[in-house]
GROMACS .gro file of C-alpha atoms in nm:
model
  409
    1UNK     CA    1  12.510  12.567  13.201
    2UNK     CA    2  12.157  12.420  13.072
    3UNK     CA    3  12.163  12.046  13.039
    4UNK     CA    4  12.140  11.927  12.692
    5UNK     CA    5  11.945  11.734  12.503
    6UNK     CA    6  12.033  11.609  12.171
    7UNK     CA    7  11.748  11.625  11.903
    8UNK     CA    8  11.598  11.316  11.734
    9UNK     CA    9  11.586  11.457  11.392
   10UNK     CA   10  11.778  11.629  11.114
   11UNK     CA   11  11.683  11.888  10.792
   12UNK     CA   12  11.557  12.131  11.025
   13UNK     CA   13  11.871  12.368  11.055
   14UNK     CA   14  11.782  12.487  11.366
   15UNK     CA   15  11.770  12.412  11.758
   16UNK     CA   16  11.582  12.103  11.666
   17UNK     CA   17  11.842  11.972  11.403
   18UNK     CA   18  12.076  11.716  11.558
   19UNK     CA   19  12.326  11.831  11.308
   20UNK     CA   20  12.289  12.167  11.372
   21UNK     CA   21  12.343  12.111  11.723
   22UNK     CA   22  12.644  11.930  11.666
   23UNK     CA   23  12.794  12.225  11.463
   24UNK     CA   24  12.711  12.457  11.741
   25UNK     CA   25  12.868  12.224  11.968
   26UNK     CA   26  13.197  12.282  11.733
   27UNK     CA   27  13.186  12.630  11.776
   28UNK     CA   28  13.159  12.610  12.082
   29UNK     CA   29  13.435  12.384  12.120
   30UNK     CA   30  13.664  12.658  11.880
   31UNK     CA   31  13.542  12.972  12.062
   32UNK     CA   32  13.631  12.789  12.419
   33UNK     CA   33  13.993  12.780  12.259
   34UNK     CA   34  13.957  13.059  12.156
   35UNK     CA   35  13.926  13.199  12.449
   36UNK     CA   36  14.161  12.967  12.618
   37UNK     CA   37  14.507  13.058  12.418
   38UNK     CA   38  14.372  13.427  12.395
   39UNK     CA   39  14.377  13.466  12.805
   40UNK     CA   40  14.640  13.234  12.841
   41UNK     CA   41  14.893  13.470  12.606
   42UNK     CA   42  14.796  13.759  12.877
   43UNK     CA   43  14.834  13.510  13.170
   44UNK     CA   44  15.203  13.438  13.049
   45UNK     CA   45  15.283  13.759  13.130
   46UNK     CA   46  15.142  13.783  13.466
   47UNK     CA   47  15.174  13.554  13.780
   48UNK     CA   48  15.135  13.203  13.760
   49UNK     CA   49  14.916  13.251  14.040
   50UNK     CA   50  14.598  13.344  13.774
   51UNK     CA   51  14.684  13.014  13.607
   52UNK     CA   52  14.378  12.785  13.779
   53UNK     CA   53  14.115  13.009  13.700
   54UNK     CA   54  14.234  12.987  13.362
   55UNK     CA   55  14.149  12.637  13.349
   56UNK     CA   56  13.807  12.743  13.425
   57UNK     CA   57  13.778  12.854  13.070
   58UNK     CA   58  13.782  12.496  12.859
   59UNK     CA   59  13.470  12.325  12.934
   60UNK     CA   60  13.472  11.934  12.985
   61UNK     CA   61  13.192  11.795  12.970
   62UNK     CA   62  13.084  12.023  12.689
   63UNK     CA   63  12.738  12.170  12.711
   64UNK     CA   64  12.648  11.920  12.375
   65UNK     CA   65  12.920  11.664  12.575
   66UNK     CA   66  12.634  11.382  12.427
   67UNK     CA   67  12.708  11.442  12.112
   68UNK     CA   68  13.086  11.395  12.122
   69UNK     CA   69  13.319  11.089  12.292
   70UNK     CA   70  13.310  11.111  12.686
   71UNK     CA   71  13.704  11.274  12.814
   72UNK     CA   72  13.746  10.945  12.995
   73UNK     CA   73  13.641  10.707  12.713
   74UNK     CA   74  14.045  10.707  12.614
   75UNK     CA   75  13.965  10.735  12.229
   76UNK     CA   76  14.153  11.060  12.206
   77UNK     CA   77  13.832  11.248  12.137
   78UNK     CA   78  13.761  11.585  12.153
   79UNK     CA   79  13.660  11.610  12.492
   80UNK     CA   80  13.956  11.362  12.619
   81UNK     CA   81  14.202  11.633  12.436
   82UNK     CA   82  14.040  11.915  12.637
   83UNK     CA   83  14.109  11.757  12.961
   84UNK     CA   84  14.443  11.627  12.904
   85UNK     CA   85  14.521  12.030  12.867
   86UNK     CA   86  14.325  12.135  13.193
   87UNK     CA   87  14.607  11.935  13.389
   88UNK     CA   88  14.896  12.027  13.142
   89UNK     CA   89  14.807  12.336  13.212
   90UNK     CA   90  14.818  12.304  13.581
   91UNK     CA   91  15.197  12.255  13.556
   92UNK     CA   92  15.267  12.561  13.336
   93UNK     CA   93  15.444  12.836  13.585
   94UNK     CA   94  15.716  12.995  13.416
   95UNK     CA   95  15.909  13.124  13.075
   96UNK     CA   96  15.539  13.329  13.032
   97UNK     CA   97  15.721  13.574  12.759
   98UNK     CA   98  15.812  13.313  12.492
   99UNK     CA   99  15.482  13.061  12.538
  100UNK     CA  100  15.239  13.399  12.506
  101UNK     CA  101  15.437  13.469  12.201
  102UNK     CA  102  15.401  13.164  12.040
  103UNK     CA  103  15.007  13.133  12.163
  104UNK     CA  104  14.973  13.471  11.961
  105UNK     CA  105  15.146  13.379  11.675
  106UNK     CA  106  15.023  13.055  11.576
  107UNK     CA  107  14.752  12.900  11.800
  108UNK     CA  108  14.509  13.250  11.801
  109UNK     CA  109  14.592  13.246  11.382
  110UNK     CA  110  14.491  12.879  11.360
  111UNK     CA  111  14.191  12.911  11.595
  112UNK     CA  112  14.056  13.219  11.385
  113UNK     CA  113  14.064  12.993  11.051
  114UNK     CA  114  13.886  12.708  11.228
  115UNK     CA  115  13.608  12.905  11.296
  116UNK     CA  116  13.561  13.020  10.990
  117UNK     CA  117  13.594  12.672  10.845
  118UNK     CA  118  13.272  12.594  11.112
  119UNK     CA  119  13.117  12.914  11.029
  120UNK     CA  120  13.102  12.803  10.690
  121UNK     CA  121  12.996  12.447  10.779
  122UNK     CA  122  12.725  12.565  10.948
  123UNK     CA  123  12.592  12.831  10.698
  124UNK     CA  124  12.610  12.578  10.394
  125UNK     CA  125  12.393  12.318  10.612
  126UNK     CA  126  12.141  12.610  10.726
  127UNK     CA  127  12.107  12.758  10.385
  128UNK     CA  128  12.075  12.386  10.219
  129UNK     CA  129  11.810  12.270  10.459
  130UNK     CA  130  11.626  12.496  10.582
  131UNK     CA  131  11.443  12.679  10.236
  132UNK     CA  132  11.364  12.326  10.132
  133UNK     CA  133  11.260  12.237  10.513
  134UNK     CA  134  11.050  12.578  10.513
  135UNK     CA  135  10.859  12.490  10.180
  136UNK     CA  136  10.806  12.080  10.328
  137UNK     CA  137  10.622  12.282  10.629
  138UNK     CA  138  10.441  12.536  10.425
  139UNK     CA  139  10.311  12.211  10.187
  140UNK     CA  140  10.236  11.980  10.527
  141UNK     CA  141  10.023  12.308  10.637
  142UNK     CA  142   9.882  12.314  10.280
  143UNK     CA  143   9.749  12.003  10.289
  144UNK     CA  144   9.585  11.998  10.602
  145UNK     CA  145   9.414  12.299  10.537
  146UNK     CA  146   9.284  12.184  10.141
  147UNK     CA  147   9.196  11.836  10.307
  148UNK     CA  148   8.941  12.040  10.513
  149UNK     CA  149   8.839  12.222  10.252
  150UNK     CA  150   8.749  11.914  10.033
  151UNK     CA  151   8.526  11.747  10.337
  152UNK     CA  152   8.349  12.041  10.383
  153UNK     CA  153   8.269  12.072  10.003
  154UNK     CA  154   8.153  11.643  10.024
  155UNK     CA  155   7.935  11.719  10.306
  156UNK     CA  156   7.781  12.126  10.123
  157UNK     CA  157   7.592  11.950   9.809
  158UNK     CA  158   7.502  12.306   9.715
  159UNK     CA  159   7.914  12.402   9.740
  160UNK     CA  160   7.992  12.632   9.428
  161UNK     CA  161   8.359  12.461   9.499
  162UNK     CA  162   8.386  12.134   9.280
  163UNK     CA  163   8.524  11.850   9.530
  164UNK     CA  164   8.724  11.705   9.186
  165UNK     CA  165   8.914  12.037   9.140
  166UNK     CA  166   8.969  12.053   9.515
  167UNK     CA  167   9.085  11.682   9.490
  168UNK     CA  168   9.344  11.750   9.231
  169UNK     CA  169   9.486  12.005   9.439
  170UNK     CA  170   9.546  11.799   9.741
  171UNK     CA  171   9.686  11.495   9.501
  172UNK     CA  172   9.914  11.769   9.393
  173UNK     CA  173  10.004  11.852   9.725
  174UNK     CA  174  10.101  11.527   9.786
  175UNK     CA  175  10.339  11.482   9.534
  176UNK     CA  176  10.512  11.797   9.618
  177UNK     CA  177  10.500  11.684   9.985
  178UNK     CA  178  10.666  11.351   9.919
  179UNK     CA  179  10.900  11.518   9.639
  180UNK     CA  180  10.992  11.765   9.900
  181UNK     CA  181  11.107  11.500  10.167
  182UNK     CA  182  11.289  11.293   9.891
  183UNK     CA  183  11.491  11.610   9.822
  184UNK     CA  184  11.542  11.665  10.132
  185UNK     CA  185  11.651  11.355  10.316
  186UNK     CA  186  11.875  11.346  10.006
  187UNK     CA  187  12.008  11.710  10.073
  188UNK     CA  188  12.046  11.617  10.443
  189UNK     CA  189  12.262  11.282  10.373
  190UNK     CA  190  12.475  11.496  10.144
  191UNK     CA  191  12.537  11.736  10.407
  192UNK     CA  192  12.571  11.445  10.713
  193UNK     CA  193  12.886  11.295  10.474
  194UNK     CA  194  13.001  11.660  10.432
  195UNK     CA  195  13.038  11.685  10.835
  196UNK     CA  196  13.145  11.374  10.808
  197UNK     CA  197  13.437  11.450  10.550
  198UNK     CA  198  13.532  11.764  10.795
  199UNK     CA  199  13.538  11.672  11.102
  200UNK     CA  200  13.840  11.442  11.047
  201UNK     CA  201  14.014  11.764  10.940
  202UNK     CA  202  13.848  11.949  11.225
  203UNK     CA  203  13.989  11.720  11.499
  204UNK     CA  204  14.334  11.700  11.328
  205UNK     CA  205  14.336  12.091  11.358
  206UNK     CA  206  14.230  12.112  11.709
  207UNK     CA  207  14.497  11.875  11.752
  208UNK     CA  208  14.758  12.053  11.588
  209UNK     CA  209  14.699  12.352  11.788
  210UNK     CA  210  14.735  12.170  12.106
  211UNK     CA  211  15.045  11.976  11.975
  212UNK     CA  212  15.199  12.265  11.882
  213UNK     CA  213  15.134  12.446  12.240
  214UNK     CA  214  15.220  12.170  12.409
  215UNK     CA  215  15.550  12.146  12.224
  216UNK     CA  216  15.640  12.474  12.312
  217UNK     CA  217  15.603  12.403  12.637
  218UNK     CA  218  15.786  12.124  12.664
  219UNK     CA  219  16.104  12.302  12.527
  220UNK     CA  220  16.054  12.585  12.749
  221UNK     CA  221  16.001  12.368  13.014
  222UNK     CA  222  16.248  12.117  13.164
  223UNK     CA  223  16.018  12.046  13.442
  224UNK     CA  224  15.733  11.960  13.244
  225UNK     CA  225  15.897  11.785  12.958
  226UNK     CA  226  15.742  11.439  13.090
  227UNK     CA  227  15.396  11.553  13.100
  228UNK     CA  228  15.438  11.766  12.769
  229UNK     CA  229  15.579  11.418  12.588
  230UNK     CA  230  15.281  11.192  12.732
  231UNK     CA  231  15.044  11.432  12.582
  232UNK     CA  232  15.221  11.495  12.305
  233UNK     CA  233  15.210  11.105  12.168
  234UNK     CA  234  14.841  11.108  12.272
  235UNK     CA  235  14.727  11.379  12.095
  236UNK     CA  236  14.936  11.260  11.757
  237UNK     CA  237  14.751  10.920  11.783
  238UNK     CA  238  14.422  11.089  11.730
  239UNK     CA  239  14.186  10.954  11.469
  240UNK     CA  240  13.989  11.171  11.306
  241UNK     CA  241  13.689  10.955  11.183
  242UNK     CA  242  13.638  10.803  11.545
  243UNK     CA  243  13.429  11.117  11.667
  244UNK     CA  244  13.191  11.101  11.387
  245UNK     CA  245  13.168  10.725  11.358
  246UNK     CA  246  13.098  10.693  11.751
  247UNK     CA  247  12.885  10.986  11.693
  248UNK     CA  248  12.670  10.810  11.362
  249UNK     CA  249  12.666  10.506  11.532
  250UNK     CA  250  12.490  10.651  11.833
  251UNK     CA  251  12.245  10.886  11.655
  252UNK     CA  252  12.195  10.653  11.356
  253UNK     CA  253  11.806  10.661  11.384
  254UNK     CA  254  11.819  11.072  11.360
  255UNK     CA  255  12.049  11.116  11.121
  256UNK     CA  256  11.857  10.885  10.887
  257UNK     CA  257  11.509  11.069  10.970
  258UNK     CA  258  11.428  11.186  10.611
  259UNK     CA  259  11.600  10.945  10.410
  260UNK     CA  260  11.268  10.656  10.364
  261UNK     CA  261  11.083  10.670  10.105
  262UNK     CA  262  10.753  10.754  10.114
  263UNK     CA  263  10.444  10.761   9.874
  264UNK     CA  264  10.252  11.014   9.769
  265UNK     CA  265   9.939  10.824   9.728
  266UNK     CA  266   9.821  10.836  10.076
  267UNK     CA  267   9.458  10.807  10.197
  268UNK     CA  268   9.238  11.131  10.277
  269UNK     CA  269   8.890  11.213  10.385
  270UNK     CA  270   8.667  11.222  10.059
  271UNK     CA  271   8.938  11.051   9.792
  272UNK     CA  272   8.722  10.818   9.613
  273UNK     CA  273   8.405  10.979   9.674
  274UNK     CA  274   8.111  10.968   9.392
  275UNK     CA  275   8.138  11.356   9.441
  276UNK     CA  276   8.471  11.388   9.248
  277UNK     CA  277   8.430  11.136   9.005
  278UNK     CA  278   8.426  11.265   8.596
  279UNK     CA  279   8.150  11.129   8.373
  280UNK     CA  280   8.332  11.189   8.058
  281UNK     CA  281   8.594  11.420   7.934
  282UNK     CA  282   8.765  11.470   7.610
  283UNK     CA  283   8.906  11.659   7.332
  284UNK     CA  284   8.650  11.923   7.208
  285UNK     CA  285   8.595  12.202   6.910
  286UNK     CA  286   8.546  12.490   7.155
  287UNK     CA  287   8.497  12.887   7.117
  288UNK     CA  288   8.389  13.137   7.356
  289UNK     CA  289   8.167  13.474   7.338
  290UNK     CA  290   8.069  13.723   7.518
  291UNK     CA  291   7.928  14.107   7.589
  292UNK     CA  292   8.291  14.205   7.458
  293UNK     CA  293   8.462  13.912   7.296
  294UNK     CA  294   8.438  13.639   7.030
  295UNK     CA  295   8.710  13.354   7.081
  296UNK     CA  296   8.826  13.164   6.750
  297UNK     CA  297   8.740  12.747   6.752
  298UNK     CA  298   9.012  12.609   6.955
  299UNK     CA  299   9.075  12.232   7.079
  300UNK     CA  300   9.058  12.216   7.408
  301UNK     CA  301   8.971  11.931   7.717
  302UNK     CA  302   8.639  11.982   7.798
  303UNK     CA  303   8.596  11.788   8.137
  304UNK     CA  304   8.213  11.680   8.313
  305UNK     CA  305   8.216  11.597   8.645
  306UNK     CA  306   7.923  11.433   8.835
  307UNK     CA  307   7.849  11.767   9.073
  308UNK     CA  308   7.739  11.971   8.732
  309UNK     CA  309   8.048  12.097   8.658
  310UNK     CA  310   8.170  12.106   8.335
  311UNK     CA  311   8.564  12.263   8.304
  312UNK     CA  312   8.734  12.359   8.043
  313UNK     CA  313   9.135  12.279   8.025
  314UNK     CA  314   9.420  12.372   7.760
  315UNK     CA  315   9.485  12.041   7.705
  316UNK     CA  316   9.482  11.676   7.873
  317UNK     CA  317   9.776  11.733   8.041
  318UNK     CA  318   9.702  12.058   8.235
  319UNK     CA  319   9.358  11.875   8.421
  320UNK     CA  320   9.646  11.705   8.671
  321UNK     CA  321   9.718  12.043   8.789
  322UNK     CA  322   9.367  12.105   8.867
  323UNK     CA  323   9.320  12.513   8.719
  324UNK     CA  324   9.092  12.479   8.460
  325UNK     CA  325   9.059  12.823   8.199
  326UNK     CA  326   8.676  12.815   8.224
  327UNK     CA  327   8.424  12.657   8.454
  328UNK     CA  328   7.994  12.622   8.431
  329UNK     CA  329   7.809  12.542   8.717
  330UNK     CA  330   7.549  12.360   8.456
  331UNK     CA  331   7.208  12.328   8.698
  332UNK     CA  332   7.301  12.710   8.706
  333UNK     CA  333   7.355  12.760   8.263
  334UNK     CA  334   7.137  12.734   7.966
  335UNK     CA  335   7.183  12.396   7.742
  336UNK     CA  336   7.130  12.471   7.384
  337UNK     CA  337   7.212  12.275   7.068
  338UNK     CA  338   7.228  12.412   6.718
  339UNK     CA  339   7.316  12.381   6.408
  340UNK     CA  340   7.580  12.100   6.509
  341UNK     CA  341   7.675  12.249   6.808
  342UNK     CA  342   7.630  12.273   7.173
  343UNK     CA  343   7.595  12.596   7.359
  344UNK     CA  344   7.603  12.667   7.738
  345UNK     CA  345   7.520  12.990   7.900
  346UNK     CA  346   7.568  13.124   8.224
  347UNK     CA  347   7.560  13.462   8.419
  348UNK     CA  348   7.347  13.739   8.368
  349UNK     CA  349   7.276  13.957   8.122
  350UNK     CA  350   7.501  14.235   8.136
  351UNK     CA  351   7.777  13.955   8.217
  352UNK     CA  352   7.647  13.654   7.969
  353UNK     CA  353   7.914  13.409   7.865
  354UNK     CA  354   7.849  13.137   7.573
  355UNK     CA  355   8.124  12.780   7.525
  356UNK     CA  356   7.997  12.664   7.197
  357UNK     CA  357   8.132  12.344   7.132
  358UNK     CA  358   8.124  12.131   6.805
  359UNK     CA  359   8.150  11.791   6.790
  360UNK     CA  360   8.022  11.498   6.544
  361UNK     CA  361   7.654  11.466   6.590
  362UNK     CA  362   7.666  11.149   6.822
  363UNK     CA  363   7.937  11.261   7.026
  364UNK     CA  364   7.735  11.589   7.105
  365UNK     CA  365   7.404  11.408   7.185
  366UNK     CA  366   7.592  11.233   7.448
  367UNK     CA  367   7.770  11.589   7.605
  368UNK     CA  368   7.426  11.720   7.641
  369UNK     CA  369   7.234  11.378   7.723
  370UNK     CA  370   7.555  11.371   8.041
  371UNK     CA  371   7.509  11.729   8.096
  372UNK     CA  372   7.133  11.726   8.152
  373UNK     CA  373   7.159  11.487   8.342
  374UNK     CA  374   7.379  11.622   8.663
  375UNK     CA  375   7.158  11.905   8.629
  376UNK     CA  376   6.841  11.709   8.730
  377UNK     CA  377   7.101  11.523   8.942
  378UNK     CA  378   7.206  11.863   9.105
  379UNK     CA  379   6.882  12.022   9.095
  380UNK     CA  380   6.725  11.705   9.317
  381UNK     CA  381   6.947  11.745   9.551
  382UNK     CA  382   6.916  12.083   9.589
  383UNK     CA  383   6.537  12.018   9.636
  384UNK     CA  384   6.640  11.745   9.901
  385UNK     CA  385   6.846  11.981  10.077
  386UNK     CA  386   6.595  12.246  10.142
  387UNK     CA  387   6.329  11.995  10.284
  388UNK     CA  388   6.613  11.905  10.505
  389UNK     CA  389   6.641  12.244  10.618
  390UNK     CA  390   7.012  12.306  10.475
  391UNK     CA  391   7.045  12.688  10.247
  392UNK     CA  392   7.109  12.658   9.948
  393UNK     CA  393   7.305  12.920   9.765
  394UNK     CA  394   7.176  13.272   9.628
  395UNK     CA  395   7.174  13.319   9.253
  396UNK     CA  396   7.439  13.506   9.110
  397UNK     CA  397   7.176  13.753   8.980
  398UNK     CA  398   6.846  13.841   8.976
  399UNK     CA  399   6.826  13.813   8.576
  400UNK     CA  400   7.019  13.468   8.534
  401UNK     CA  401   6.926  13.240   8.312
  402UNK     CA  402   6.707  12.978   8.373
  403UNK     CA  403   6.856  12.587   8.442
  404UNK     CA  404   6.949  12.333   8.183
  405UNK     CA  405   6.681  12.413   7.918
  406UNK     CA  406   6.770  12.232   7.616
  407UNK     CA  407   6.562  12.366   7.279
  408UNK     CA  408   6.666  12.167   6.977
  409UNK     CA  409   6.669  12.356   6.656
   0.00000   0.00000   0.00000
């Protein structure tokens, strides 16, 4: 077979997933018996000639032989089990009627539960890691991808993206990132001390099954009641827990992959940058009209940033999750106030939107004093750009309004 390598990690449930592997190394290690009492009920009945190739069947070392104890370590592990029955079964050559009765009746019934005790095993680890290890990748991916979005909105000073929104979204992401890792180094320690609470079981099955055998053997037997009784007291002194503890102990750094914790505050290109800081925000008396439509005052969280944005949020607590109801590109609206009130309009007019907001005088001096200002902010850097050479971008329509005039009635 392929040489194995054991994997360095867990939470995967797959090829990669050191538990995984192990769980496919217990199937294997059921379907070899399997396979072994099945042809060796048919082999009863027939010469004792066929008996060697039988042996062929169990497999020591394993294929995963890594992950379990070595057959000469003398632990009675798995592996040491198997072999002991490759020579016991060397000896076996006659009474073939009564042993392939008994392999049919008991071992084959035994063998069939086990592996369905690993199949489930290995289905409750697959379908508790793997969703959970799915969405971790999706969000890693995520990241990456809004990370490069963000520098490449830094570096476009004429970007119609706002590098605070874009900001948000990657702080976001990494929360759900390091969320997703908590939950899921948790998830895989639950499952590790769920393999590690069968196993025990699993060996003392395997065990029983070749106990059993072997006792049936030995009273059919004369001539191999010596061998039958060494193996016999071996394979009654098995312990359980020493397969998974010499198994923990050796793959201690794997197993224990996902389970640091890790913050979500981590450094990327552009946090901190003067693009995505907020000049002022606050609660606001807000209403909307347009072509179609008249909104009635509501309070909502009016937010300025220092790229001309201005973004309008339900309330304080919904600007974390970066999806603001409304947004004005300001260098790009008309700044009106009125009769108490502050007015912004933007788009064209067959598509004309007005946020009227009403606030106490002072307070509203300073929204429009902050908003005219990133507007001769944005619009001087949209005059440096195009000596520089860099394209700014078209106007929404031919019949926009004009930039940031401010009339005071």
């Amino acid at each position: 077979f392929d040489a194995f390598q054991a994997a360095q990690s867990t939470g995967s449930g797959d090829q990669h997933d050191i538990c995984y592997q192990r769980l496919t190394g217990w199937l294997n290690i059921v379907q070899n018996y399997q396979e072994y009492f099945k042809s060796m009920a048919a082999a009863e009945l027939d010469l004792a000639t066929v008996y060697a190739r039988i042996g062929d069947i169990l497999k020591v070392p394993l294929r995963e032989g890594a992950l379990f104890l070595p057959p000469d370590s003398g632990s009675g592990g798995v592996q040491a089990m198997t072999w002991r029955l490759k020579e016991f079964q060397q000896l076996m050559v006659e009474n073939h009627c009564a042993i392939s009765q008994a392999v049919r009746e008991n071992a084959m019934a035994e063998l069939g539960s086990l592996h369905e005790e690993v199949d489930v095993l290995m289905k409750t680890y697959v379908d508790a890691v793997t969703p959970m290890f799915n969405e971790l990748q999706q969000c890693r991916s995520s990241i990456k991808q809004r990370t490069q979005v963000l520098a490449t909105a830094i570096a476009d000073p004429n970007s119609a993206k706002d590098p605070f929104i874009i900001s948000l979204e990657v702080e976001a992401l990494l929360r759900k990132r390091a969320e997703l890792e908590r939950r899921l180094g948790t998830q895989t320690a639950a499952q590790a001390s769920v393999l590690a609470g069968a196993e025990p079981r699993l060996v003392k099955r395997i065990a029983a099954v070749v106990d059993a055998y072997v006792g049936v053997v030995s009273d059919r037997h004369r001539r191999l009641r010596v061998s039958a009784k060494r193996d016999s007291k071996m394979l009654k002194r098995v312990d359980g827990s020493g397969e998974w503890a010499a198994f923990a102990a050796q793959h201690k750094a794997a197993l224990s992959v996902f389970g640091q914790d890790k913050s979500p505050t981590q450094d990327y290109p552009g946090r901190g940058s003067e693009n995505i800081s907020v000049l002022r925000q606050g609660v606001v008396a807000l209403r909307e009209a347009g072509p179609l439509f008249r909104s009635t005052w509501q309070s909502k969280y009016g937010v300025l940033t220092t790229r001309g944005f201005f973004h309008v949020f339900r309330s304080q607590g919904d600007v974390v999750k970066g999806a603001p109801e409304t947004s004005v590109y300001l260098p790009r609206a008309r700044i009106v106030v009125s009769a108490n009130t502050l007015q912004l309009s933007a788009g064209s007019k067959f598509s004309r939107c007005r946020i009227i907001i009403q606030d106490a005088p002072q307070s509203l001096d300073n929204w429009r004093v902050l908003m005219e200002s990133t507007c001769n902010l944005s619009l001087a850097a949209r005059a440096t750009a195009s000596a520089s050479g860099l394209a700014t971008p078209p106007d929404s329509s031919a019949d926009e309004l004009s930039p940031c005039s401010s009339p005071l009635n």
